[in-house]
Coordinates of C-alpha atoms and ligand atoms in Angstrom, one line a residue:
M1 CA 67.2 174.3 -14.4
P2 CA 70.7 174.9 -15.3
Q3 CA 72.4 172.6 -17.8
M4 CA 74.7 170.9 -14.5
Y5 CA 77.2 168.7 -17.6
D6 CA 76.6 168.6 -21.4
R7 CA 76.9 164.6 -20.9
V8 CA 76.1 162.3 -18.8
A9 CA 76.9 158.4 -19.6
L10 CA 75.0 156.7 -17.4
V11 CA 75.9 153.3 -17.7
G12 CA 73.5 150.1 -16.4
L13 CA 70.0 150.7 -17.7
G14 CA 67.7 149.8 -14.9
L15 CA 65.8 151.5 -12.4
I16 CA 67.6 154.0 -11.0
A17 CA 69.4 155.0 -14.1
S18 CA 65.8 155.4 -16.0
S19 CA 64.6 157.3 -13.3
M20 CA 67.1 159.6 -13.3
F21 CA 67.2 160.0 -17.0
W22 CA 63.3 160.4 -17.1
A23 CA 63.6 163.0 -13.5
M24 CA 67.3 164.8 -16.4
K25 CA 65.0 166.0 -18.8
R26 CA 62.3 167.6 -16.9
A27 CA 64.0 169.7 -15.6
G28 CA 66.6 169.7 -18.7
L29 CA 69.9 169.0 -16.4
A30 CA 71.8 167.9 -18.8
K31 CA 72.0 168.9 -22.7
E32 CA 73.0 164.4 -23.8
V33 CA 72.5 161.3 -22.6
T34 CA 74.6 158.8 -23.5
G35 CA 73.5 155.4 -22.1
F36 CA 75.0 151.5 -22.0
A37 CA 73.7 147.3 -21.0
R38 CA 75.8 144.6 -20.8
S39 CA 72.5 143.1 -23.1
A40 CA 71.7 143.3 -26.3
E41 CA 68.2 143.3 -24.8
T42 CA 68.1 145.8 -21.9
R43 CA 69.5 148.1 -24.9
E44 CA 67.2 147.4 -27.4
V45 CA 63.9 148.2 -24.8
A46 CA 65.7 151.0 -24.1
R47 CA 65.8 152.5 -27.3
E48 CA 62.5 151.6 -27.6
I49 CA 60.9 153.9 -25.2
G50 CA 63.4 157.0 -25.5
L51 CA 65.5 156.1 -22.2
C52 CA 69.0 157.8 -23.5
D53 CA 69.6 159.9 -26.0
V54 CA 71.9 158.2 -27.8
V55 CA 72.1 154.0 -26.2
Y56 CA 76.0 152.4 -27.1
D57 CA 76.5 148.9 -28.0
D58 CA 80.4 149.5 -26.4
I59 CA 80.5 151.7 -23.0
H60 CA 83.4 153.3 -23.8
D61 CA 81.8 154.6 -26.8
A62 CA 79.0 156.0 -23.9
V63 CA 81.8 157.5 -20.8
R64 CA 84.4 159.3 -23.5
D65 CA 82.6 162.6 -23.7
A66 CA 81.1 162.9 -20.9
D67 CA 81.1 165.0 -18.6
L68 CA 79.6 162.6 -16.0
V69 CA 79.2 159.0 -15.3
V70 CA 77.0 157.9 -13.5
L71 CA 77.6 153.8 -12.5
C72 CA 73.8 152.2 -11.9
V73 CA 75.2 148.6 -11.5
P74 CA 74.5 145.9 -8.8
V75 CA 77.2 147.0 -6.3
G76 CA 79.1 143.7 -6.5
V77 CA 80.4 145.0 -10.2
M78 CA 80.6 148.6 -9.4
G79 CA 84.9 148.3 -9.7
K80 CA 85.2 146.0 -12.4
V81 CA 82.8 148.4 -14.6
M82 CA 85.5 151.1 -13.3
E83 CA 88.3 149.3 -14.3
Q84 CA 86.4 148.8 -17.5
I85 CA 85.7 152.6 -18.6
A86 CA 88.7 154.3 -16.8
G87 CA 91.6 154.3 -19.6
S88 CA 88.4 155.8 -21.9
L89 CA 87.2 158.7 -19.8
K90 CA 87.8 162.3 -20.6
P91 CA 90.4 164.3 -17.9
G92 CA 89.1 166.6 -15.8
A93 CA 85.6 164.3 -15.4
T94 CA 83.3 163.6 -12.8
V95 CA 82.7 159.3 -11.6
T96 CA 79.5 158.7 -9.5
D97 CA 77.4 156.0 -8.3
V98 CA 74.2 154.8 -6.6
G99 CA 75.1 151.9 -5.0
S100 CA 73.8 151.2 -1.6
V101 CA 76.7 150.4 0.0
K102 CA 79.1 153.0 -0.1
G103 CA 82.3 151.7 2.0
D104 CA 83.3 148.7 -0.4
V105 CA 82.3 150.3 -3.9
I106 CA 84.9 152.5 -2.1
N107 CA 87.1 150.5 -2.4
N108 CA 86.3 148.8 -5.5
V109 CA 86.8 152.1 -8.1
M110 CA 89.2 154.2 -6.2
P111 CA 92.1 151.9 -6.9
H112 CA 91.9 151.9 -11.1
L113 CA 90.4 156.0 -10.6
P114 CA 93.1 158.0 -13.8
D115 CA 94.2 161.3 -12.7
G116 CA 92.4 163.8 -13.2
V117 CA 89.4 162.2 -13.1
H118 CA 86.7 162.2 -10.4
F119 CA 84.9 159.9 -7.9
I120 CA 82.2 161.0 -5.6
A121 CA 80.5 158.9 -4.2
G122 CA 76.2 159.0 -3.8
H123 CA 72.9 156.8 -3.2
P124 CA 70.4 158.2 -4.0
L125 CA 67.7 157.1 -1.3
A126 CA 65.2 156.1 -3.2
G127 CA 63.0 152.8 -5.3
T128 CA 61.1 150.7 -5.1
E129 CA 60.9 146.6 -6.1
H130 CA 60.8 146.9 -9.5
S131 CA 63.6 146.6 -11.7
G132 CA 64.8 147.0 -15.4
P133 CA 65.2 149.6 -17.4
R134 CA 60.9 150.1 -18.1
S135 CA 60.5 150.9 -14.1
G136 CA 61.8 154.1 -13.3
F137 CA 60.1 157.1 -13.7
A138 CA 60.6 161.0 -12.9
E139 CA 58.7 161.5 -9.5
L140 CA 61.7 159.1 -8.1
F141 CA 64.0 160.8 -5.7
D142 CA 61.2 163.9 -5.4
N143 CA 62.3 165.4 -1.8
R144 CA 64.2 161.8 -0.2
W145 CA 67.7 162.0 0.4
C146 CA 70.4 161.7 -2.2
L147 CA 73.6 160.8 0.7
L148 CA 77.2 161.0 -1.3
V149 CA 79.9 160.1 0.4
P150 CA 83.0 161.5 -1.8
P151 CA 86.4 160.7 -0.2
E152 CA 88.9 161.7 1.2
G153 CA 90.5 165.0 -0.8
S154 CA 87.4 165.2 -2.9
D155 CA 87.3 168.4 -4.6
P156 CA 84.5 170.9 -3.5
E157 CA 84.0 171.9 -7.3
A158 CA 83.2 169.1 -8.4
I159 CA 81.0 167.3 -5.5
A160 CA 78.8 170.9 -5.0
R161 CA 78.4 170.1 -8.6
L162 CA 77.1 166.7 -8.1
R163 CA 75.2 167.9 -5.6
S164 CA 73.5 171.1 -7.9
F165 CA 72.8 168.1 -10.1
W166 CA 70.4 165.9 -7.3
E167 CA 68.9 168.8 -6.4
G168 CA 67.5 169.4 -10.0
L169 CA 66.8 165.8 -10.5
G170 CA 64.4 166.4 -6.9
A171 CA 66.5 165.6 -4.1
N172 CA 67.8 166.4 -1.1
V173 CA 71.1 165.7 -0.4
E174 CA 74.0 165.5 2.6
E175 CA 77.2 164.3 2.9
M176 CA 78.2 160.8 5.4
D177 CA 81.2 159.6 5.4
A178 CA 81.5 156.1 3.8
D179 CA 80.9 153.2 7.6
H180 CA 78.4 156.0 8.5
H181 CA 76.9 155.7 5.4
D182 CA 77.1 151.5 6.3
L183 CA 75.6 151.7 8.9
V184 CA 72.6 153.2 8.2
L185 CA 71.3 152.2 6.0
A186 CA 71.9 148.4 8.2
V187 CA 69.5 149.8 10.7
T188 CA 67.6 151.6 7.8
S189 CA 67.3 149.2 4.8
H190 CA 69.7 145.8 4.8
A191 CA 68.8 144.4 7.7
P192 CA 64.8 145.6 7.5
H193 CA 65.1 144.0 3.5
L194 CA 66.8 140.7 5.1
I195 CA 63.8 139.9 8.1
A196 CA 61.0 140.6 4.8
Y197 CA 63.0 138.1 2.7
T198 CA 62.9 135.3 6.2
M199 CA 59.3 135.9 6.9
V200 CA 58.2 135.7 3.4
G201 CA 60.6 132.9 3.5
V202 CA 58.8 130.9 6.5
A203 CA 55.1 131.4 5.6
D204 CA 56.6 129.9 2.6
D205 CA 57.5 126.7 4.1
L206 CA 54.4 127.2 6.0
R207 CA 52.4 127.5 3.2
R208 CA 52.2 124.0 2.0
V209 CA 50.7 123.5 5.4
T210 CA 47.8 126.1 5.6
D211 CA 47.3 124.7 2.2
G212 CA 47.3 128.4 0.1
E213 CA 46.0 130.1 3.2
V214 CA 49.1 131.7 3.4
I215 CA 48.5 134.2 0.0
K216 CA 45.1 133.9 0.3
Y217 CA 44.2 135.7 3.7
S218 CA 47.7 137.6 3.3
A219 CA 46.8 140.8 5.5
A220 CA 48.9 143.7 5.4
G221 CA 51.2 143.1 7.8
F222 CA 52.8 140.0 5.5
R223 CA 51.6 142.0 2.1
D224 CA 54.3 144.8 3.7
F225 CA 56.8 142.1 3.9
T226 CA 55.9 140.8 0.5
R227 CA 56.8 143.7 -1.0
I228 CA 59.9 143.9 0.0
A229 CA 60.7 140.7 -0.4
A230 CA 59.8 141.1 -3.9
S231 CA 63.6 143.1 -4.8
D232 CA 66.0 142.8 -7.1
P233 CA 67.5 139.2 -5.6
T234 CA 71.0 140.7 -7.7
M235 CA 71.1 144.0 -5.9
W236 CA 69.8 142.1 -2.5
R237 CA 72.9 139.3 -2.8
D238 CA 75.9 142.0 -2.5
V239 CA 74.9 143.7 -1.2
F240 CA 74.5 141.5 2.3
L241 CA 77.9 140.0 0.6
T242 CA 79.3 143.8 0.5
N243 CA 77.7 145.7 4.0
K244 CA 78.7 142.1 6.6
E245 CA 79.6 143.4 9.3
A246 CA 77.0 146.7 9.9
T247 CA 74.9 144.3 8.9
L248 CA 75.2 141.0 11.1
E249 CA 75.5 144.1 14.1
I250 CA 72.5 145.7 13.6
L251 CA 70.5 141.3 13.1
G252 CA 72.7 140.5 16.1
R253 CA 70.7 144.1 18.1
F254 CA 67.9 142.2 16.2
T255 CA 67.7 139.0 18.0
E256 CA 68.4 140.1 21.6
E257 CA 64.8 142.4 20.7
L258 CA 63.1 139.9 19.4
F259 CA 64.2 136.8 22.3
A260 CA 63.5 139.7 24.7
L261 CA 59.9 140.7 23.6
Q262 CA 60.2 136.6 22.3
R263 CA 60.2 136.2 26.5
A264 CA 57.8 139.2 27.2
I265 CA 55.1 137.0 25.8
R266 CA 55.5 134.1 26.8
Q267 CA 55.7 135.3 30.1
G268 CA 52.9 137.5 29.6
D269 CA 54.6 140.5 30.7
G270 CA 51.9 143.2 29.1
D271 CA 53.8 145.6 29.4
H272 CA 57.5 145.3 28.5
L273 CA 55.1 144.9 25.2
F274 CA 52.5 147.6 24.9
D275 CA 55.6 150.1 25.9
Y276 CA 57.9 148.8 23.4
F277 CA 54.9 149.2 20.8
T278 CA 54.0 152.4 22.0
R279 CA 57.7 153.9 22.4
T280 CA 57.9 152.2 18.3
R281 CA 54.5 154.1 17.1
A282 CA 55.9 157.3 17.3
I283 CA 58.6 156.0 15.0
R284 CA 56.6 156.0 12.5
R285 CA 54.5 159.5 13.5
G286 CA 58.6 161.1 12.7
I287 CA 59.1 159.9 9.1
I288 CA 55.8 161.1 8.6
E289 CA 56.4 165.0 10.0
A290 CA 59.7 164.2 8.6
G291 CA 57.8 164.2 4.9
Q292 CA 59.1 160.4 3.9
D293 CA 56.3 158.6 3.6
T294 CA 52.7 159.8 4.1
D295 CA 49.4 158.4 6.1
A296 CA 47.7 156.5 3.3
P297 CA 47.2 153.2 4.4
D298 CA 48.3 151.6 1.0
F299 CA 49.9 148.6 1.7
G300 CA 52.2 148.6 -1.3
R301 CA 49.5 148.7 -3.8
S302 CA 50.1 152.0 -5.7
P303 CA 52.0 152.5 -8.6
G304 CA 55.8 153.9 -8.4
R305 CA 55.2 153.6 -4.3
K306 CA 59.9 154.3 -2.8
T307 CA 61.2 151.8 -0.6
Ligands
LIG1 P1 68.4 146.7 -12.4 O1 67.0 147.5 -12.4 O2 68.5 146.0 -12.0 O3 69.3 147.8 -13.1 C1 70.7 147.0 -13.2 C2 71.7 147.0 -14.5 O4 73.0 146.6 -14.1 C3 71.0 146.6 -15.8 O5 71.4 147.5 -16.6 C4 71.9 145.6 -15.4 O6 71.7 145.0 -16.7 C5 73.4 146.2 -15.1 N1 74.0 145.3 -14.6 C6 73.7 143.7 -13.6 N2 74.8 143.7 -13.8 C7 75.4 143.4 -13.9 C8 76.3 141.9 -14.0 N3 77.1 141.8 -13.4 N4 77.5 143.9 -15.1 C9 77.3 145.2 -16.0 N5 76.1 145.1 -15.7 C10 75.4 144.7 -14.9 O7 69.2 147.8 -11.1 P2 68.9 149.3 -10.0 O8 67.9 149.0 -9.1 O9 69.1 150.7 -11.2 O10 70.1 149.0 -8.9 C11 71.7 149.6 -9.1 C12 72.2 150.2 -8.9 O11 71.4 151.1 -7.5 C13 72.0 148.7 -7.7 O12 73.3 149.3 -7.5 C14 71.5 149.9 -6.0 O13 73.1 149.1 -5.1 C15 71.7 151.3 -6.4 N6 70.8 150.8 -5.8 C16 69.0 150.4 -6.0 C17 67.5 150.7 -5.3 C18 66.5 150.5 -5.7 O14 65.1 150.5 -4.8 N7 66.6 149.5 -6.6 C19 67.6 151.8 -4.5 C20 69.2 152.8 -4.7 C21 69.9 152.1 -4.9 P3 71.2 144.6 -18.1 O15 69.7 144.4 -17.8 O16 71.6 144.5 -19.1 O17 70.9 142.4 -17.6

């Protein structure tokens, strides 16, 4: 795999950035990788574990000579970070991000983009419930999708280069527009996370009544919810604040379906329940056939499980 960029800067050094670093090293995708994180503690851990070739205390030093700058911070601060680094970017450089919401990020980043610098939004559909600089691993993106969302008028060469870069990290790449991305992700990721948070919250309330039995006898369904509901609170707060419309649209549909199932249970309508569960089972098979999960029943306990 040829070197895609001489110098790559990672801004934010958590799960996604650290996984990108190890995957870049595995494939030899960059000559030098620089890094920056806002807290001295994260920068210290990064130096200790060899995450990035150089970790800078100053964000401007980290991005100054970079050919590719990857914003790996929560969605809610992408615009602010872009504003901060704008004056230090190299002409001809590409800036991308890995945020889970695209419309809001593009709207907040584009006003600060200097002339002669490209911005191509991105989102790897890979993650775990762990966060921080120690949580990354090189295989995170293998055979997962990375969606690129180039704003209108983006340079085709810059897009092609970023696509090859993500392919080098192990991902399959597709392009999408921002609204479509945000709606698809509301269905596949954002609403399910909210439902998991809710279910675990309900069980937590109930725990007081059942005296710890919810945890003690925790079965597969609930355990899977707790794994998802252990995801980073900052990241998920920002996702719901920034993908408001699409998430509310999907939650509205979800509520309607839930009422229909509630009615079927109340009325003892077994046919309705059976047909519904037969249809949903086929979706699970489709995901396995598409290579996006395995049939292995690990209930989220294996290390590095991907959401
Ligand atoms: P993470 O492990 O929690 O790391 C987040 C990084 O952002 C840390 O280095 C943190 O700095 C920094 N940061 C947090 N708040 C900040 C602020 N207000 N200003 C500047 N820097 C700040 O997060 P992650 O899972 O890598 O997520 C990073 C991005 O990837 C998010 O936009 C998320 O939506 C997206 N994403 C996540 C997943 C997933 O499953 N986790 C999957 C796909 C995409 P400190 O360490 O110094 O606090």
